[in-house]
mmCIF file of C-alpha atoms in Angstrom:
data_model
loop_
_atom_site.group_PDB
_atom_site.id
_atom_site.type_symbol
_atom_site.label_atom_id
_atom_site.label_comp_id
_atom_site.label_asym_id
_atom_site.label_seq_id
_atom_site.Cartn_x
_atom_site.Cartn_y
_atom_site.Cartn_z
ATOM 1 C CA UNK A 25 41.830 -25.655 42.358
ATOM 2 C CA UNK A 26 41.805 -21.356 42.474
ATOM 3 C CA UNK A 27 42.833 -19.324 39.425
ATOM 4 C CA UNK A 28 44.722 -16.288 40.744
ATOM 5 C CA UNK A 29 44.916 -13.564 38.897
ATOM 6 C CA UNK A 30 47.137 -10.005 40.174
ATOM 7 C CA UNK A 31 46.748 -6.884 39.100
ATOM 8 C CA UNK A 32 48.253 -3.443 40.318
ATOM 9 C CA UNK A 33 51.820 -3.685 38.871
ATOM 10 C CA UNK A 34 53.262 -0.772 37.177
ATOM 11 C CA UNK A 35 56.229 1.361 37.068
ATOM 12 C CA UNK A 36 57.054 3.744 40.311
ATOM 13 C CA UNK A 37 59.225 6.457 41.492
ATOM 14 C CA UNK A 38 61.136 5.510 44.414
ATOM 15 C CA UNK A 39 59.222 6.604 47.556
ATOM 16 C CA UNK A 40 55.934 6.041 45.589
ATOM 17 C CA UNK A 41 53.237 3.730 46.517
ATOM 18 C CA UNK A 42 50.981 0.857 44.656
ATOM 19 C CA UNK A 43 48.569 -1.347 45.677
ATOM 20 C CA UNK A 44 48.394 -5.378 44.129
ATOM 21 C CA UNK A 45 45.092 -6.709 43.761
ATOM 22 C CA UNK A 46 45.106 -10.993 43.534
ATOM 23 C CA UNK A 47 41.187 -11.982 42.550
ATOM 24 C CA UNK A 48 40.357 -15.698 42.975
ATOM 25 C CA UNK A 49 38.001 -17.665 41.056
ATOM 26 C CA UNK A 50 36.131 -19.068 43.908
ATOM 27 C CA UNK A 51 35.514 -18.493 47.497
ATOM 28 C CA UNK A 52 39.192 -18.262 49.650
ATOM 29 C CA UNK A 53 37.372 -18.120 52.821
ATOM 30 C CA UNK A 54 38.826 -22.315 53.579
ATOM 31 C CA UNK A 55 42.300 -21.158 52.028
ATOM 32 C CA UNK A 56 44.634 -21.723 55.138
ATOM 33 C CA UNK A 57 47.327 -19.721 53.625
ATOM 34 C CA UNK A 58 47.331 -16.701 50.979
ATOM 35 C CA UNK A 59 50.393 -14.546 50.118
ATOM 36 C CA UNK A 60 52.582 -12.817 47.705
ATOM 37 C CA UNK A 61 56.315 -13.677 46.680
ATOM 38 C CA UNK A 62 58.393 -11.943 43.989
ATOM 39 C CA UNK A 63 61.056 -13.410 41.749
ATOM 40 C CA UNK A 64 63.658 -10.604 40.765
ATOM 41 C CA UNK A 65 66.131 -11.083 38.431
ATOM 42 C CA UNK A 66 68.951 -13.211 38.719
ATOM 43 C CA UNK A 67 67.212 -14.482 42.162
ATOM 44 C CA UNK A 68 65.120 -16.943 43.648
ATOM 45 C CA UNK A 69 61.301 -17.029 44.166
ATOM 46 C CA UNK A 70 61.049 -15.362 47.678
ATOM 47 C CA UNK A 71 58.555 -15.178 50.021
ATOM 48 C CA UNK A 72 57.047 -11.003 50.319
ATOM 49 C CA UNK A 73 54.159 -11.395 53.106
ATOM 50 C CA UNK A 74 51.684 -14.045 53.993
ATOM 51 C CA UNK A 75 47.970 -13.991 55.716
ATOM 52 C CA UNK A 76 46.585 -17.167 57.271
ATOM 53 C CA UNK A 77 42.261 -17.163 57.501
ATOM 54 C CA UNK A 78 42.753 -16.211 60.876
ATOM 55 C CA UNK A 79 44.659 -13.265 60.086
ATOM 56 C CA UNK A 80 48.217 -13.824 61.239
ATOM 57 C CA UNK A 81 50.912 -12.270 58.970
ATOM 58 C CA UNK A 82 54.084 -12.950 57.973
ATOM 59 C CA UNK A 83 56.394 -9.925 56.346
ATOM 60 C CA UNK A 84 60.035 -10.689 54.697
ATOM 61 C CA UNK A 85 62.422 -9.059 56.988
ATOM 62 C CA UNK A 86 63.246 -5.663 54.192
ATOM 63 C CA UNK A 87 59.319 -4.780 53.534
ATOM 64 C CA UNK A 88 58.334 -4.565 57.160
ATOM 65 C CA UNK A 89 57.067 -1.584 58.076
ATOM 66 C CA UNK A 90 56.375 -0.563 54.360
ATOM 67 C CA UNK A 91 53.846 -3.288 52.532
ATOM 68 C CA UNK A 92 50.336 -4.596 54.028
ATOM 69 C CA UNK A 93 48.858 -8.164 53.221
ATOM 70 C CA UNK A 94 45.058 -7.701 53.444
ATOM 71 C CA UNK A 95 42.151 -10.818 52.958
ATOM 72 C CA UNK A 96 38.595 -9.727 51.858
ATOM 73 C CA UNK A 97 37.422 -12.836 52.166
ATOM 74 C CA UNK A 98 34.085 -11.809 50.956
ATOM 75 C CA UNK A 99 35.335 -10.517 47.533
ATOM 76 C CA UNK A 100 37.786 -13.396 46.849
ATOM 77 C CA UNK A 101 40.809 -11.002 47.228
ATOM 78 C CA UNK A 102 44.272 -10.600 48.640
ATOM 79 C CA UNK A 103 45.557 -7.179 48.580
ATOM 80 C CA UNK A 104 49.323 -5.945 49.011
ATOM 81 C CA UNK A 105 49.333 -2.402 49.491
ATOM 82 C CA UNK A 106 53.255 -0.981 48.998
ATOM 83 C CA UNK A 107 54.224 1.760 50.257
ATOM 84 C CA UNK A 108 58.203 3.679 50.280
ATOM 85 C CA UNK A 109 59.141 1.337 47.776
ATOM 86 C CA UNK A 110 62.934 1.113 47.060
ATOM 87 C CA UNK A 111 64.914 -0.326 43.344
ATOM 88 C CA UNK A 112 65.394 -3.193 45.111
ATOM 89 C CA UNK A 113 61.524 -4.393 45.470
ATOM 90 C CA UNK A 114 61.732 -4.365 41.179
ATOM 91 C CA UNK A 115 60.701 -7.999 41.037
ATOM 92 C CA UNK A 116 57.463 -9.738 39.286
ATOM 93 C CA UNK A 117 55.217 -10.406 41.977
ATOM 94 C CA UNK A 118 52.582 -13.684 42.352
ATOM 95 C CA UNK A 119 50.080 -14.475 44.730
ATOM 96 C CA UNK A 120 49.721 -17.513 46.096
ATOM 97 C CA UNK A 121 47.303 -20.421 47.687
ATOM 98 C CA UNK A 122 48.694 -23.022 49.207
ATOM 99 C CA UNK A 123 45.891 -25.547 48.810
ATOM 100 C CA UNK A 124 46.428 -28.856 50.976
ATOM 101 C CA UNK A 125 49.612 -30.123 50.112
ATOM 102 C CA UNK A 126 49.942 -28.311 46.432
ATOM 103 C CA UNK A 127 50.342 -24.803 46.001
ATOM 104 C CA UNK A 128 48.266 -22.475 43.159
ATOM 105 C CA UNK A 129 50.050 -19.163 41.542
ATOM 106 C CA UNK A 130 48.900 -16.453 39.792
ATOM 107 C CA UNK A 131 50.772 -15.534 36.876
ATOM 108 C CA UNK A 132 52.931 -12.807 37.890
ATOM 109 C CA UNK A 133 52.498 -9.013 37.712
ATOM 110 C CA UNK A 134 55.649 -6.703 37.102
ATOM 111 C CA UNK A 135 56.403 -4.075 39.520
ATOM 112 C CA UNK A 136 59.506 -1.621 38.620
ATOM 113 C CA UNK A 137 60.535 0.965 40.766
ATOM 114 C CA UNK A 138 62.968 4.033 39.378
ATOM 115 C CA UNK A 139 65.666 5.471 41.288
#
């Protein structure tokens, strides 16, 4: 078991920038898999960008180019840096652990972006 706990989320101009901080409460160094997915509303849980602990990514097809997964595996963190963000990435975002064959989530952080 991790506790995961964001940070980061706030309310943004389109074009703007902000940067999610997920903490864990223990070492993620054997974590196979880390990532973020958002949940807008009205939609399903969807998967935003994913780092395995040998640092291959994985971006959803419409933030390529514009959001960055990061590890620090000596801090316990997974980062998501956003950057030209759009209305459309206005979602609560969670980070994730998938740990063996369950998965852990933090508890959401709220990202709005204005038009």
């Amino acid at each position: 078991q991790v506790q995961l706990v964001e940070s980061g989320g706030g309310l943004v101009q389109a074009g703007g920038s902000l940067r999610l901080s997920c903490v864990a409460s223990r070492s993620i160094v054997s974590i196979g898999l880390m990532g973020w997915y958002r949940q807008a509303p009205g939609k399903q849980r969807e998967l935003v960008a994913t780092m395995s602990s040998g640092g291959t990514t994985a971006y959803a097809d419409s933030v390529k180019g514009r959001f960055t997964i990061s590890r620090d595996n000596a801090k316990n963190t997974v980062d998501l840096q956003m950057n030209s963000l759009k209305p459309e990435d206005t979602a609560v975002y969670y980070c994730h652990a998938k740990l063996g064959w369950r998965d852990q989530w933090g508890q959401g952080t709220q990202v709005t972006v204005s038009s």
